Amino acid sequence: MSRLRQVDPPQIEVRSSPLHGLGVFAAQRIRKGMRIIEYLGERVSHAEADRRYEDKDANDAHTFLFIVDARTVIDAGVAGNEARFVNHACEPNCESVIEDRRVFIEAVRTIQREADDLPDVDAVFACRCGSARCRGSMLWPPRRPPPGTRTATRSRTPRR
């Protein structure tokens, strides 16, 4: 068993990626060392994986195969989960880890939530406490408004 704690899947979301097709994005801050998700799919032999994809268009770069070992390939195109949409990056924020013939995606650095994850984030996390010193938001970290003003902040990480 890994010493790392697994992140609950609701902490990630799949959506259109500017890099390639669909991608996985943090729905909230994910700390370095966190286990994000297990790469799931049907386990097949290398020969079966080759057979399944031998007629695939050469211009289609979407690949949902992950080599586990010399005998096993995970085909996330069959019974796969969100992990199949993790895109490659030359400076990645996560990496794959194979443990007991299972594949996990783990954060190699802290991943902040994207600024555009929730277009109405200020309304969703608005503070309505009524205090004269209210920041206008429950999001963390706080930005101090100038004295005598009351404005909403645009910080993206919810306070936990």
Coordinates of C-alpha atoms in Angstrom, one line a residue:
M1 CA 0.0 0.0 0.0
S2 CA 1.3 3.4 -0.9
R3 CA 2.1 6.0 1.8
L4 CA 0.4 8.6 -0.3
R5 CA -3.3 9.5 0.2
Q6 CA -5.6 9.2 -2.9
V7 CA -7.4 12.3 -4.0
D8 CA -11.2 11.9 -4.4
P9 CA -12.1 12.0 -8.1
P10 CA -14.5 15.0 -7.6
Q11 CA -11.3 17.1 -7.1
I12 CA -10.6 16.7 -10.9
E13 CA -12.8 17.3 -13.9
V14 CA -12.5 16.4 -17.6
R15 CA -13.1 19.2 -20.1
S16 CA -11.9 20.6 -23.4
S17 CA -8.1 21.1 -23.4
P18 CA -6.2 23.7 -25.4
L19 CA -3.4 21.0 -25.6
H20 CA -5.3 18.1 -27.2
G21 CA -8.9 17.0 -27.2
L22 CA -10.1 16.5 -23.6
G23 CA -7.9 17.0 -20.6
V24 CA -8.0 16.6 -16.8
F25 CA -8.1 19.7 -14.7
A26 CA -7.9 20.3 -11.0
A27 CA -11.3 21.3 -9.5
Q28 CA -9.4 22.4 -6.3
R29 CA -5.8 22.6 -5.1
I30 CA -4.0 19.2 -5.2
R31 CA -0.8 19.1 -3.1
K32 CA 2.5 17.6 -4.3
G33 CA 2.6 13.9 -3.6
M34 CA -1.1 13.3 -3.7
R35 CA -2.4 10.3 -5.5
I36 CA -4.9 11.8 -7.9
I37 CA -6.6 8.8 -9.6
E38 CA -6.0 5.2 -10.7
Y39 CA -5.8 4.6 -14.4
L40 CA -8.6 2.1 -15.1
G41 CA -9.7 0.0 -18.1
E42 CA -9.8 -3.5 -19.4
R43 CA -6.6 -5.5 -18.9
V44 CA -5.4 -7.2 -22.0
S45 CA -2.3 -8.8 -23.5
H46 CA 0.0 -6.8 -25.7
A47 CA -1.1 -8.9 -28.7
E48 CA -4.8 -8.0 -28.0
A49 CA -4.0 -4.3 -27.6
D50 CA -2.2 -4.4 -31.0
R51 CA -5.1 -6.2 -32.6
R52 CA -7.6 -3.7 -31.3
Y53 CA -5.8 -0.7 -32.6
E54 CA -4.2 -2.1 -35.9
D55 CA -6.9 -0.4 -38.0
K56 CA -6.7 2.9 -36.2
D57 CA -6.2 6.0 -38.3
A58 CA -2.5 6.9 -38.3
N59 CA -3.4 10.6 -37.9
D60 CA -5.5 9.9 -34.7
A61 CA -3.1 10.5 -31.8
H62 CA -5.6 9.7 -29.1
T63 CA -4.2 6.7 -27.2
F64 CA -5.8 5.0 -24.3
L65 CA -3.4 2.2 -23.8
F66 CA -1.0 2.0 -20.8
I67 CA 1.7 -0.7 -20.5
V68 CA 1.7 -2.2 -17.0
D69 CA 4.3 -4.8 -17.6
A70 CA 5.6 -7.3 -20.2
R71 CA 2.3 -9.2 -20.1
T72 CA -0.4 -6.6 -19.4
V73 CA -1.7 -3.4 -21.1
I74 CA -4.6 -1.4 -19.7
D75 CA -7.1 -0.4 -22.5
A76 CA -8.9 2.7 -21.0
G77 CA -11.0 2.8 -24.2
V78 CA -12.9 -0.1 -22.6
A79 CA -14.2 0.5 -19.0
G80 CA -11.8 3.4 -18.6
N81 CA -12.2 6.4 -16.3
E82 CA -11.1 10.1 -16.3
A83 CA -7.4 9.2 -16.0
R84 CA -7.4 8.4 -19.8
F85 CA -7.7 12.1 -20.5
V86 CA -4.5 13.2 -18.7
N87 CA -2.5 14.9 -21.4
H88 CA 1.3 14.7 -21.9
A89 CA 3.4 17.6 -20.9
C90 CA 7.2 18.2 -21.1
E91 CA 7.0 19.9 -17.7
P92 CA 4.3 17.8 -16.1
N93 CA 2.5 18.4 -12.9
C94 CA 1.8 14.7 -12.4
E95 CA 3.3 11.3 -13.3
S96 CA 2.3 7.7 -13.5
V97 CA 3.3 5.3 -10.8
I98 CA 3.0 1.5 -11.2
E99 CA 2.4 -0.3 -7.9
D100 CA 1.3 -3.9 -7.6
R101 CA 0.4 -4.0 -11.3
R102 CA -1.9 -1.0 -10.8
V103 CA -1.3 2.4 -12.4
F104 CA -1.8 5.6 -10.5
I105 CA -1.4 9.3 -11.4
E106 CA 0.3 11.3 -8.7
A107 CA 1.1 15.0 -8.4
V108 CA 4.8 15.8 -8.7
R109 CA 4.1 19.4 -7.7
T110 CA 1.2 21.3 -6.2
I111 CA -1.5 21.9 -8.8
Q112 CA -3.6 25.0 -8.4
R113 CA -7.1 25.2 -9.7
E114 CA -7.3 26.9 -13.1
A115 CA -8.5 30.5 -12.9
D116 CA -11.4 29.8 -15.3
D117 CA -12.7 26.6 -13.7
L118 CA -15.9 28.3 -12.3
P119 CA -17.0 31.4 -14.3
D120 CA -19.2 32.4 -11.4
V121 CA -16.8 31.5 -8.6
D122 CA -17.2 34.8 -6.8
A123 CA -21.0 34.4 -6.7
V124 CA -20.7 30.8 -5.5
F125 CA -18.3 31.7 -2.7
A126 CA -19.6 35.2 -1.9
C127 CA -19.5 36.2 1.7
R128 CA -22.6 38.0 3.0
C129 CA -21.6 38.4 6.6
G130 CA -22.4 42.1 6.7
S131 CA -19.2 43.1 8.5
A132 CA -17.8 46.5 7.6
R133 CA -14.4 44.7 7.0
C134 CA -16.0 41.9 4.9
R135 CA -13.7 40.8 2.0
G136 CA -16.7 39.8 -0.1
S137 CA -15.4 36.2 -0.6
M138 CA -15.0 33.0 1.4
L139 CA -12.1 32.0 -0.9
W140 CA -8.5 31.7 0.5
P141 CA -6.0 33.3 0.6
P142 CA -7.6 36.6 1.6
R143 CA -6.8 39.8 -0.2
R144 CA -7.2 42.7 2.1
P145 CA -9.5 45.4 0.6
P146 CA -8.4 49.0 1.0
P147 CA -9.7 50.5 4.2
G148 CA -13.3 51.7 3.9
T149 CA -14.1 49.6 0.8
R150 CA -15.9 46.4 0.3
T151 CA -14.9 44.4 -2.8
A152 CA -15.0 40.7 -3.8
T153 CA -11.7 39.0 -4.3
R154 CA -10.7 36.8 -7.3
S155 CA -8.7 34.2 -5.4
R156 CA -9.4 30.7 -6.7
T157 CA -8.6 28.3 -3.8
P158 CA -11.5 27.6 -1.4
R159 CA -10.7 27.7 2.3
R160 CA -10.8 24.3 3.9

